[in-house]
Amino acid sequence: MKNWRTSCIQKDNYLRIYAALAALVLAVSLLNLCLGAEKVPPAEVLRALTGGGSGTTAFRIVRYVRLPRLCACLLAGGALAASGAIIQGVLSNALAAPSTIGVNAGAGLTVALCCAIAPTAVKLVPLAAMAGAFLGVMTVLLIARRTGASKITLVLAGVAVSSIFSAGIDAVVTFVPEALNGYSDFRIGGFSGVSMARLLPALWPALLSFVLSLSLHNEMDVLLLGREQAQSLGLPAERLRIVLLGLAAVLAGSAVSVGGLVGFVGLIVPHIMRRLVGEESGPLLVSSVLGGAALLGGCDLLGRMLFAPYEIPVGIVMALAGGPFFIWLLQRRGRLHD
């Protein structure tokens, strides 16, 4: 009876946290649609979203500029945060994230190659990004195992692989300058000029990967016990680890294909959400998606409004926030191991 009551209390707490995060996402979304170089009243935003006033300036701004950009922010933020939560759990490394272990850079390289080889094949970009993200995480994992699979080795291997992949991106753009239109936004991370045509091919793989990851949350909890413990309980730990990393790569690749190489979302958000919901994988994944969407949407709004009418790419805003957070995390872990 006591365990049942405890479980009910936990579920109620999770629901309250989900509701608060969902309300935050809605508030950020409304602000993104209303604010900008041209302010649009909430009533006009609602009218445009429901199909009214199709000939007005407000309708064109909301439907063709701000709505696709907002959807891209929410998708990229939620996907990167979920990817980070999966990677950190599977690798048992709080410093691991799509931007720190070569996942984002691997996706960026394959996107650059795809744009150089087949510039008109827009639907291939998300697939290329996912393949590159998976290549990045598998390469880092292999190097870490060969050189000693410590947690700091994994991060250092990620830094090295990211540098190599970034050099590859620079080489592609040098030889084929038109490969990435708006290359600086892609490299830094930004959502200016994004369209629904570019967004939709990345939406369904990300959604499917999240659902599959959520269905494996119990297995992820067992993996947290360690490989030997998981295998003793009959779980195929190595195979499951590769499957989960593949799902994380699809999520990160989907985000990169629409928003470029946005960093730190997958590092910051899971840490914050663990303080709210704990280590259990299911609630952590759900809260990370909502938190990541709210964070990236808020940072994009901040980048647009801070020095309006000039715009700061969201990747710069995230770097300014994520860099100090990463340093703090390193210092905290150093003190814990002293």
Short mmCIF file of the C-alpha atoms (twelve columns), coordinates in Angstrom:
data_MODEL
# 
_entry.id   MODEL 
# 
loop_
_atom_site.group_PDB 
_atom_site.id 
_atom_site.type_symbol 
_atom_site.label_atom_id 
_atom_site.label_alt_id 
_atom_site.label_comp_id 
_atom_site.label_asym_id 
_atom_site.label_seq_id 
_atom_site.Cartn_x 
_atom_site.Cartn_y 
_atom_site.Cartn_z 
_atom_site.pdbx_PDB_model_num 
ATOM 1   C CA . MET A 1   0.000  0.000   0.000   1 
ATOM 2   C CA . LYS A 2   2.826  2.379   0.888   1 
ATOM 3   C CA . ASN A 3   4.620  1.745   -2.425  1 
ATOM 4   C CA . TRP A 4   1.374  2.326   -4.318  1 
ATOM 5   C CA . ARG A 5   0.816  5.667   -2.551  1 
ATOM 6   C CA . THR A 6   4.411  6.702   -3.198  1 
ATOM 7   C CA . SER A 7   4.000  5.836   -6.877  1 
ATOM 8   C CA . CYS A 8   0.805  7.920   -7.105  1 
ATOM 9   C CA . ILE A 9   2.509  10.897  -5.462  1 
ATOM 10  C CA . GLN A 10  5.423  10.621  -7.900  1 
ATOM 11  C CA . LYS A 11  3.065  10.483  -10.885 1 
ATOM 12  C CA . ASP A 12  1.201  13.554  -9.625  1 
ATOM 13  C CA . ASN A 13  4.506  15.411  -9.255  1 
ATOM 14  C CA . TYR A 14  5.529  14.405  -12.772 1 
ATOM 15  C CA . LEU A 15  2.198  15.601  -14.178 1 
ATOM 16  C CA . ARG A 16  2.576  18.967  -12.444 1 
ATOM 17  C CA . ILE A 17  6.079  19.356  -13.870 1 
ATOM 18  C CA . TYR A 18  4.893  18.354  -17.359 1 
ATOM 19  C CA . ALA A 19  2.019  20.861  -17.137 1 
ATOM 20  C CA . ALA A 20  4.338  23.661  -16.006 1 
ATOM 21  C CA . LEU A 21  6.821  22.928  -18.799 1 
ATOM 22  C CA . ALA A 22  4.027  22.705  -21.395 1 
ATOM 23  C CA . ALA A 23  2.686  26.080  -20.208 1 
ATOM 24  C CA . LEU A 24  6.197  27.511  -20.552 1 
ATOM 25  C CA . VAL A 25  6.447  26.159  -24.118 1 
ATOM 26  C CA . LEU A 26  3.069  27.723  -24.988 1 
ATOM 27  C CA . ALA A 27  4.099  31.073  -23.500 1 
ATOM 28  C CA . VAL A 28  7.409  31.063  -25.395 1 
ATOM 29  C CA . SER A 29  5.586  30.075  -28.595 1 
ATOM 30  C CA . LEU A 30  3.092  32.921  -28.292 1 
ATOM 31  C CA . LEU A 31  5.863  35.448  -27.649 1 
ATOM 32  C CA . ASN A 32  7.791  34.158  -30.675 1 
ATOM 33  C CA . LEU A 33  4.748  34.617  -32.906 1 
ATOM 34  C CA . CYS A 34  3.879  38.072  -31.540 1 
ATOM 35  C CA . LEU A 35  7.256  39.754  -31.168 1 
ATOM 36  C CA . GLY A 36  9.793  40.745  -33.792 1 
ATOM 37  C CA . ALA A 37  10.668 43.624  -36.094 1 
ATOM 38  C CA . GLU A 38  6.907  43.891  -36.712 1 
ATOM 39  C CA . LYS A 39  4.781  43.286  -33.613 1 
ATOM 40  C CA . VAL A 40  1.620  41.260  -34.179 1 
ATOM 41  C CA . PRO A 41  -1.162 41.385  -31.553 1 
ATOM 42  C CA . PRO A 42  -2.201 38.009  -30.054 1 
ATOM 43  C CA . ALA A 43  -5.658 38.324  -31.616 1 
ATOM 44  C CA . GLU A 44  -4.103 38.700  -35.080 1 
ATOM 45  C CA . VAL A 45  -1.811 35.721  -34.405 1 
ATOM 46  C CA . LEU A 46  -4.802 33.548  -33.487 1 
ATOM 47  C CA . ARG A 47  -6.659 34.772  -36.547 1 
ATOM 48  C CA . ALA A 48  -3.727 33.929  -38.826 1 
ATOM 49  C CA . LEU A 49  -3.299 30.461  -37.270 1 
ATOM 50  C CA . THR A 50  -6.968 29.662  -37.874 1 
ATOM 51  C CA . GLY A 51  -6.788 30.788  -41.511 1 
ATOM 52  C CA . GLY A 52  -8.383 34.209  -41.204 1 
ATOM 53  C CA . GLY A 53  -7.102 37.401  -42.820 1 
ATOM 54  C CA . SER A 54  -5.157 35.613  -45.557 1 
ATOM 55  C CA . GLY A 55  -4.420 38.828  -47.427 1 
ATOM 56  C CA . THR A 56  -3.033 40.778  -44.493 1 
ATOM 57  C CA . THR A 57  0.588  41.488  -43.614 1 
ATOM 58  C CA . ALA A 58  0.099  39.875  -40.202 1 
ATOM 59  C CA . PHE A 59  -1.063 36.646  -41.857 1 
ATOM 60  C CA . ARG A 60  1.997  36.464  -44.101 1 
ATOM 61  C CA . ILE A 61  4.393  37.231  -41.244 1 
ATOM 62  C CA . VAL A 62  2.884  34.623  -38.929 1 
ATOM 63  C CA . ARG A 63  2.218  31.824  -41.409 1 
ATOM 64  C CA . TYR A 64  5.255  32.083  -43.681 1 
ATOM 65  C CA . VAL A 65  8.000  33.485  -41.431 1 
ATOM 66  C CA . ARG A 66  7.421  33.059  -37.724 1 
ATOM 67  C CA . LEU A 67  5.429  29.822  -37.587 1 
ATOM 68  C CA . PRO A 68  7.971  27.709  -39.551 1 
ATOM 69  C CA . ARG A 69  10.781 29.240  -37.491 1 
ATOM 70  C CA . LEU A 70  8.980  28.502  -34.226 1 
ATOM 71  C CA . CYS A 71  8.250  24.906  -35.260 1 
ATOM 72  C CA . ALA A 72  11.915 24.428  -36.190 1 
ATOM 73  C CA . CYS A 73  13.011 25.802  -32.780 1 
ATOM 74  C CA . LEU A 74  10.651 23.511  -30.886 1 
ATOM 75  C CA . LEU A 75  11.632 20.471  -32.949 1 
ATOM 76  C CA . ALA A 76  15.383 21.090  -32.699 1 
ATOM 77  C CA . GLY A 77  15.281 21.963  -29.000 1 
ATOM 78  C CA . GLY A 78  13.189 18.953  -28.015 1 
ATOM 79  C CA . ALA A 79  15.171 16.550  -30.223 1 
ATOM 80  C CA . LEU A 80  18.585 17.743  -29.002 1 
ATOM 81  C CA . ALA A 81  17.523 17.605  -25.345 1 
ATOM 82  C CA . ALA A 82  16.100 14.083  -25.715 1 
ATOM 83  C CA . SER A 83  19.228 13.005  -27.587 1 
ATOM 84  C CA . GLY A 84  21.408 14.369  -24.787 1 
ATOM 85  C CA . ALA A 85  19.372 12.589  -22.112 1 
ATOM 86  C CA . ILE A 86  19.709 9.270   -23.969 1 
ATOM 87  C CA . ILE A 87  23.449 9.680   -24.603 1 
ATOM 88  C CA . GLN A 88  24.194 10.641  -21.005 1 
ATOM 89  C CA . GLY A 89  22.186 7.698   -19.694 1 
ATOM 90  C CA . VAL A 90  23.541 5.077   -22.083 1 
ATOM 91  C CA . LEU A 91  27.173 6.163   -21.672 1 
ATOM 92  C CA . SER A 92  26.797 6.892   -17.928 1 
ATOM 93  C CA . ASN A 93  28.572 10.180  -18.566 1 
ATOM 94  C CA . ALA A 94  27.105 13.500  -17.422 1 
ATOM 95  C CA . LEU A 95  29.487 15.394  -19.729 1 
ATOM 96  C CA . ALA A 96  28.309 13.613  -22.885 1 
ATOM 97  C CA . ALA A 97  25.966 15.438  -25.261 1 
ATOM 98  C CA . PRO A 98  25.395 15.658  -29.027 1 
ATOM 99  C CA . SER A 99  27.636 18.723  -29.244 1 
ATOM 100 C CA . THR A 100 30.480 17.313  -27.118 1 
ATOM 101 C CA . ILE A 101 30.943 13.807  -28.544 1 
ATOM 102 C CA . GLY A 102 30.943 14.456  -32.279 1 
ATOM 103 C CA . VAL A 103 27.266 13.823  -33.039 1 
ATOM 104 C CA . ASN A 104 26.432 17.341  -34.232 1 
ATOM 105 C CA . ALA A 105 29.669 17.689  -36.210 1 
ATOM 106 C CA . GLY A 106 29.183 14.299  -37.883 1 
ATOM 107 C CA . ALA A 107 25.668 15.290  -38.912 1 
ATOM 108 C CA . GLY A 108 26.959 18.627  -40.185 1 
ATOM 109 C CA . LEU A 109 29.597 16.980  -42.365 1 
ATOM 110 C CA . THR A 110 27.145 14.631  -44.076 1 
ATOM 111 C CA . VAL A 111 24.686 17.505  -44.581 1 
ATOM 112 C CA . ALA A 112 27.442 19.528  -46.253 1 
ATOM 113 C CA . LEU A 113 28.352 16.579  -48.486 1 
ATOM 114 C CA . CYS A 114 24.700 15.979  -49.371 1 
ATOM 115 C CA . CYS A 115 24.187 19.648  -50.282 1 
ATOM 116 C CA . ALA A 116 27.359 19.611  -52.408 1 
ATOM 117 C CA . ILE A 117 26.544 16.372  -54.259 1 
ATOM 118 C CA . ALA A 118 22.747 16.664  -54.563 1 
ATOM 119 C CA . PRO A 119 21.777 20.313  -53.876 1 
ATOM 120 C CA . THR A 120 18.168 19.839  -55.003 1 
ATOM 121 C CA . ALA A 121 17.482 16.716  -52.935 1 
ATOM 122 C CA . VAL A 122 16.032 18.482  -49.889 1 
ATOM 123 C CA . LYS A 123 14.415 15.310  -48.540 1 
ATOM 124 C CA . LEU A 124 17.801 13.566  -48.349 1 
ATOM 125 C CA . VAL A 125 19.240 16.144  -45.939 1 
ATOM 126 C CA . PRO A 126 17.640 14.710  -42.757 1 
ATOM 127 C CA . LEU A 127 18.703 11.174  -43.720 1 
ATOM 128 C CA . ALA A 128 22.252 12.358  -44.349 1 
ATOM 129 C CA . ALA A 129 22.291 14.189  -41.013 1 
ATOM 130 C CA . MET A 130 21.111 11.091  -39.138 1 
ATOM 131 C CA . ALA A 131 23.722 8.890   -40.800 1 
ATOM 132 C CA . GLY A 132 26.458 11.405  -39.953 1 
ATOM 133 C CA . ALA A 133 25.295 11.696  -36.354 1 
ATOM 134 C CA . PHE A 134 25.403 7.913   -35.946 1 
ATOM 135 C CA . LEU A 135 28.854 7.805   -37.564 1 
ATOM 136 C CA . GLY A 136 30.044 10.468  -35.124 1 
ATOM 137 C CA . VAL A 137 28.873 8.728   -31.968 1 
ATOM 138 C CA . MET A 138 30.128 5.305   -33.091 1 
ATOM 139 C CA . THR A 139 33.549 6.737   -33.995 1 
ATOM 140 C CA . VAL A 140 33.908 8.401   -30.603 1 
ATOM 141 C CA . LEU A 141 32.765 5.240   -28.817 1 
ATOM 142 C CA . LEU A 142 35.305 3.129   -30.722 1 
ATOM 143 C CA . ILE A 143 38.183 5.528   -29.988 1 
ATOM 144 C CA . ALA A 144 37.252 5.708   -26.303 1 
ATOM 145 C CA . ARG A 145 37.240 1.920   -26.031 1 
ATOM 146 C CA . ARG A 146 40.571 1.526   -27.774 1 
ATOM 147 C CA . THR A 147 42.271 4.162   -25.607 1 
ATOM 148 C CA . GLY A 148 40.566 3.409   -22.293 1 
ATOM 149 C CA . ALA A 149 36.856 3.937   -21.821 1 
ATOM 150 C CA . SER A 150 37.004 6.494   -19.016 1 
ATOM 151 C CA . LYS A 151 34.444 9.291   -18.926 1 
ATOM 152 C CA . ILE A 152 36.977 12.039  -19.609 1 
ATOM 153 C CA . THR A 153 38.483 10.003  -22.482 1 
ATOM 154 C CA . LEU A 154 35.073 9.908   -24.111 1 
ATOM 155 C CA . VAL A 155 34.762 13.688  -23.995 1 
ATOM 156 C CA . LEU A 156 38.317 14.223  -25.291 1 
ATOM 157 C CA . ALA A 157 37.675 11.773  -28.132 1 
ATOM 158 C CA . GLY A 158 34.510 13.725  -28.920 1 
ATOM 159 C CA . VAL A 159 36.441 16.988  -29.086 1 
ATOM 160 C CA . ALA A 160 39.012 15.442  -31.452 1 
ATOM 161 C CA . VAL A 161 36.409 13.859  -33.740 1 
ATOM 162 C CA . SER A 162 34.342 17.065  -33.784 1 
ATOM 163 C CA . SER A 163 37.428 19.011  -34.880 1 
ATOM 164 C CA . ILE A 164 38.086 16.560  -37.720 1 
ATOM 165 C CA . PHE A 165 34.477 16.656  -38.907 1 
ATOM 166 C CA . SER A 166 34.416 20.468  -38.660 1 
ATOM 167 C CA . ALA A 167 37.516 20.612  -40.835 1 
ATOM 168 C CA . GLY A 168 35.687 18.381  -43.307 1 
ATOM 169 C CA . ILE A 169 32.765 20.824  -43.386 1 
ATOM 170 C CA . ASP A 170 35.164 23.703  -44.044 1 
ATOM 171 C CA . ALA A 171 36.793 21.722  -46.857 1 
ATOM 172 C CA . VAL A 172 33.433 21.013  -48.520 1 
ATOM 173 C CA . VAL A 173 32.433 24.672  -48.361 1 
ATOM 174 C CA . THR A 174 35.851 25.745  -49.660 1 
ATOM 175 C CA . PHE A 175 35.618 23.543  -52.749 1 
ATOM 176 C CA . VAL A 176 31.859 23.932  -53.259 1 
ATOM 177 C CA . PRO A 177 30.982 27.392  -51.854 1 
ATOM 178 C CA . GLU A 178 27.312 27.089  -52.776 1 
ATOM 179 C CA . ALA A 179 26.942 23.791  -50.880 1 
ATOM 180 C CA . LEU A 180 25.549 25.482  -47.790 1 
ATOM 181 C CA . ASN A 181 23.613 28.666  -48.410 1 
ATOM 182 C CA . GLY A 182 23.773 30.693  -45.235 1 
ATOM 183 C CA . TYR A 183 26.795 28.675  -44.098 1 
ATOM 184 C CA . SER A 184 27.534 30.897  -41.096 1 
ATOM 185 C CA . ASP A 185 24.011 30.331  -39.736 1 
ATOM 186 C CA . PHE A 186 24.398 26.583  -40.261 1 
ATOM 187 C CA . ARG A 187 27.799 26.455  -38.564 1 
ATOM 188 C CA . ILE A 188 26.768 28.626  -35.624 1 
ATOM 189 C CA . GLY A 189 23.203 27.384  -35.476 1 
ATOM 190 C CA . GLY A 190 20.221 29.460  -36.577 1 
ATOM 191 C CA . PHE A 191 16.678 29.319  -37.926 1 
ATOM 192 C CA . SER A 192 16.392 32.341  -40.204 1 
ATOM 193 C CA . GLY A 193 14.790 31.440  -43.513 1 
ATOM 194 C CA . VAL A 194 13.645 27.971  -42.461 1 
ATOM 195 C CA . SER A 195 10.542 26.692  -44.265 1 
ATOM 196 C CA . MET A 196 7.961  23.983  -43.682 1 
ATOM 197 C CA . ALA A 197 9.322  22.117  -46.718 1 
ATOM 198 C CA . ARG A 198 12.660 21.832  -44.948 1 
ATOM 199 C CA . LEU A 199 11.089 21.041  -41.600 1 
ATOM 200 C CA . LEU A 200 8.641  18.245  -42.415 1 
ATOM 201 C CA . PRO A 201 11.168 15.606  -43.626 1 
ATOM 202 C CA . ALA A 202 12.910 15.859  -40.237 1 
ATOM 203 C CA . LEU A 203 9.737  15.822  -38.126 1 
ATOM 204 C CA . TRP A 204 8.613  12.225  -38.581 1 
ATOM 205 C CA . PRO A 205 11.988 10.527  -37.956 1 
ATOM 206 C CA . ALA A 206 12.443 12.614  -34.805 1 
ATOM 207 C CA . LEU A 207 8.934  11.825  -33.573 1 
ATOM 208 C CA . LEU A 208 9.315  8.100   -34.269 1 
ATOM 209 C CA . SER A 209 12.713 7.985   -32.568 1 
ATOM 210 C CA . PHE A 210 11.354 9.701   -29.475 1 
ATOM 211 C CA . VAL A 211 8.423  7.282   -29.231 1 
ATOM 212 C CA . LEU A 212 10.758 4.288   -29.601 1 
ATOM 213 C CA . SER A 213 13.159 5.717   -27.016 1 
ATOM 214 C CA . LEU A 214 10.304 6.293   -24.599 1 
ATOM 215 C CA . SER A 215 9.131  2.702   -25.089 1 
ATOM 216 C CA . LEU A 216 12.607 1.536   -24.016 1 
ATOM 217 C CA . HIS A 217 12.758 3.658   -20.848 1 
ATOM 218 C CA . ASN A 218 12.666 0.614   -18.548 1 
ATOM 219 C CA . GLU A 219 15.634 -0.915  -20.363 1 
ATOM 220 C CA . MET A 220 17.479 2.402   -20.094 1 
ATOM 221 C CA . ASP A 221 16.942 2.341   -16.332 1 
ATOM 222 C CA . VAL A 222 18.482 -1.134  -16.188 1 
ATOM 223 C CA . LEU A 223 21.481 0.082   -18.225 1 
ATOM 224 C CA . LEU A 224 22.110 2.723   -15.570 1 
ATOM 225 C CA . LEU A 225 22.971 -0.115  -13.198 1 
ATOM 226 C CA . GLY A 226 26.040 -0.929  -15.309 1 
ATOM 227 C CA . ARG A 227 26.761 -3.338  -18.169 1 
ATOM 228 C CA . GLU A 228 27.558 -6.350  -15.998 1 
ATOM 229 C CA . GLN A 229 24.478 -5.887  -13.834 1 
ATOM 230 C CA . ALA A 230 22.274 -5.437  -16.917 1 
ATOM 231 C CA . GLN A 231 23.635 -8.593  -18.547 1 
ATOM 232 C CA . SER A 232 23.123 -10.569 -15.340 1 
ATOM 233 C CA . LEU A 233 19.442 -9.572  -15.513 1 
ATOM 234 C CA . GLY A 234 19.212 -10.972 -19.060 1 
ATOM 235 C CA . LEU A 235 19.390 -7.670  -20.921 1 
ATOM 236 C CA . PRO A 236 21.480 -7.623  -24.140 1 
ATOM 237 C CA . ALA A 237 23.340 -4.540  -22.936 1 
ATOM 238 C CA . GLU A 238 25.679 -3.995  -25.891 1 
ATOM 239 C CA . ARG A 239 23.010 -4.404  -28.535 1 
ATOM 240 C CA . LEU A 240 20.582 -2.185  -26.639 1 
ATOM 241 C CA . ARG A 241 23.251 0.483   -26.174 1 
ATOM 242 C CA . ILE A 242 23.826 0.649   -29.949 1 
ATOM 243 C CA . VAL A 243 20.065 0.829   -30.626 1 
ATOM 244 C CA . LEU A 244 19.612 3.686   -28.156 1 
ATOM 245 C CA . LEU A 245 22.625 5.562   -29.493 1 
ATOM 246 C CA . GLY A 246 21.184 5.123   -32.980 1 
ATOM 247 C CA . LEU A 247 17.890 6.653   -31.829 1 
ATOM 248 C CA . ALA A 248 19.812 9.514   -30.203 1 
ATOM 249 C CA . ALA A 249 21.674 10.030  -33.487 1 
ATOM 250 C CA . VAL A 250 18.391 10.246  -35.416 1 
ATOM 251 C CA . LEU A 251 17.086 12.851  -32.970 1 
ATOM 252 C CA . ALA A 252 20.273 14.929  -33.156 1 
ATOM 253 C CA . GLY A 253 20.486 14.553  -36.945 1 
ATOM 254 C CA . SER A 254 16.909 15.766  -37.340 1 
ATOM 255 C CA . ALA A 255 17.732 18.844  -35.276 1 
ATOM 256 C CA . VAL A 256 20.917 19.598  -37.236 1 
ATOM 257 C CA . SER A 257 19.104 19.282  -40.569 1 
ATOM 258 C CA . VAL A 258 16.757 22.157  -39.665 1 
ATOM 259 C CA . GLY A 259 18.771 24.299  -37.247 1 
ATOM 260 C CA . GLY A 260 22.447 23.744  -37.990 1 
ATOM 261 C CA . LEU A 261 25.083 22.984  -35.369 1 
ATOM 262 C CA . VAL A 262 23.306 24.320  -32.280 1 
ATOM 263 C CA . GLY A 263 25.310 23.391  -29.202 1 
ATOM 264 C CA . PHE A 264 24.795 22.795  -25.485 1 
ATOM 265 C CA . VAL A 265 21.016 22.136  -25.527 1 
ATOM 266 C CA . GLY A 266 21.605 18.411  -25.082 1 
ATOM 267 C CA . LEU A 267 24.002 19.111  -22.211 1 
ATOM 268 C CA . ILE A 268 22.140 21.770  -20.232 1 
ATOM 269 C CA . VAL A 269 18.530 20.587  -20.371 1 
ATOM 270 C CA . PRO A 270 18.956 16.970  -19.115 1 
ATOM 271 C CA . HIS A 271 20.943 18.263  -16.120 1 
ATOM 272 C CA . ILE A 272 18.218 20.745  -15.209 1 
ATOM 273 C CA . MET A 273 15.477 18.156  -15.678 1 
ATOM 274 C CA . ARG A 274 17.249 15.625  -13.464 1 
ATOM 275 C CA . ARG A 275 16.964 18.101  -10.621 1 
ATOM 276 C CA . LEU A 276 13.208 18.249  -11.225 1 
ATOM 277 C CA . VAL A 277 12.256 14.633  -11.994 1 
ATOM 278 C CA . GLY A 278 15.247 12.542  -10.908 1 
ATOM 279 C CA . GLU A 279 17.107 9.841   -12.830 1 
ATOM 280 C CA . GLU A 280 14.155 7.760   -14.052 1 
ATOM 281 C CA . SER A 281 14.421 7.645   -17.839 1 
ATOM 282 C CA . GLY A 282 10.753 7.987   -18.826 1 
ATOM 283 C CA . PRO A 283 10.014 11.246  -16.984 1 
ATOM 284 C CA . LEU A 284 13.479 12.526  -17.869 1 
ATOM 285 C CA . LEU A 285 12.865 12.070  -21.600 1 
ATOM 286 C CA . VAL A 286 9.435  13.723  -21.553 1 
ATOM 287 C CA . SER A 287 10.568 16.672  -19.434 1 
ATOM 288 C CA . SER A 288 13.740 17.068  -21.526 1 
ATOM 289 C CA . VAL A 289 11.732 17.396  -24.739 1 
ATOM 290 C CA . LEU A 290 9.515  20.096  -23.225 1 
ATOM 291 C CA . GLY A 291 12.428 21.856  -21.535 1 
ATOM 292 C CA . GLY A 292 14.579 21.769  -24.670 1 
ATOM 293 C CA . ALA A 293 11.766 23.207  -26.794 1 
ATOM 294 C CA . ALA A 294 11.192 26.023  -24.286 1 
ATOM 295 C CA . LEU A 295 14.914 26.793  -23.913 1 
ATOM 296 C CA . LEU A 296 15.731 26.972  -27.617 1 
ATOM 297 C CA . GLY A 297 12.534 28.875  -28.403 1 
ATOM 298 C CA . GLY A 298 13.357 31.381  -25.669 1 
ATOM 299 C CA . CYS A 299 16.970 31.762  -26.809 1 
ATOM 300 C CA . ASP A 300 15.879 32.318  -30.413 1 
ATOM 301 C CA . LEU A 301 13.441 35.005  -29.263 1 
ATOM 302 C CA . LEU A 302 16.192 36.601  -27.177 1 
ATOM 303 C CA . GLY A 303 18.537 36.592  -30.167 1 
ATOM 304 C CA . ARG A 304 15.907 38.344  -32.296 1 
ATOM 305 C CA . MET A 305 14.895 40.937  -29.720 1 
ATOM 306 C CA . LEU A 306 18.110 41.767  -27.842 1 
ATOM 307 C CA . PHE A 307 19.586 44.068  -30.511 1 
ATOM 308 C CA . ALA A 308 16.549 44.471  -32.772 1 
ATOM 309 C CA . PRO A 309 16.359 45.074  -35.706 1 
ATOM 310 C CA . TYR A 310 19.684 43.194  -35.820 1 
ATOM 311 C CA . GLU A 311 19.557 39.477  -35.101 1 
ATOM 312 C CA . ILE A 312 21.949 37.234  -33.181 1 
ATOM 313 C CA . PRO A 313 21.888 33.568  -34.308 1 
ATOM 314 C CA . VAL A 314 20.526 31.299  -31.603 1 
ATOM 315 C CA . GLY A 315 23.773 29.291  -31.620 1 
ATOM 316 C CA . ILE A 316 25.656 32.307  -30.243 1 
ATOM 317 C CA . VAL A 317 23.108 32.784  -27.461 1 
ATOM 318 C CA . MET A 318 23.342 29.092  -26.555 1 
ATOM 319 C CA . ALA A 319 27.150 29.207  -26.592 1 
ATOM 320 C CA . LEU A 320 27.168 32.197  -24.234 1 
ATOM 321 C CA . ALA A 321 24.899 30.280  -21.860 1 
ATOM 322 C CA . GLY A 322 26.300 26.786  -22.392 1 
ATOM 323 C CA . GLY A 323 30.016 27.552  -22.189 1 
ATOM 324 C CA . PRO A 324 29.926 28.804  -18.572 1 
ATOM 325 C CA . PHE A 325 27.572 25.950  -17.663 1 
ATOM 326 C CA . PHE A 326 30.021 23.396  -19.062 1 
ATOM 327 C CA . ILE A 327 32.911 24.975  -17.128 1 
ATOM 328 C CA . TRP A 328 30.822 24.924  -13.932 1 
ATOM 329 C CA . LEU A 329 29.982 21.274  -14.546 1 
ATOM 330 C CA . LEU A 330 33.655 20.387  -14.997 1 
ATOM 331 C CA . GLN A 331 34.574 22.203  -11.799 1 
ATOM 332 C CA . ARG A 332 31.784 20.536  -9.871  1 
ATOM 333 C CA . ARG A 333 32.772 17.077  -11.036 1 
ATOM 334 C CA . GLY A 334 36.403 17.854  -10.198 1 
ATOM 335 C CA . ARG A 335 35.470 18.802  -6.639  1 
ATOM 336 C CA . LEU A 336 33.385 15.625  -6.263  1 
ATOM 337 C CA . HIS A 337 36.385 13.465  -7.251  1 
ATOM 338 C CA . ASP A 338 38.928 15.296  -5.053  1 
# 
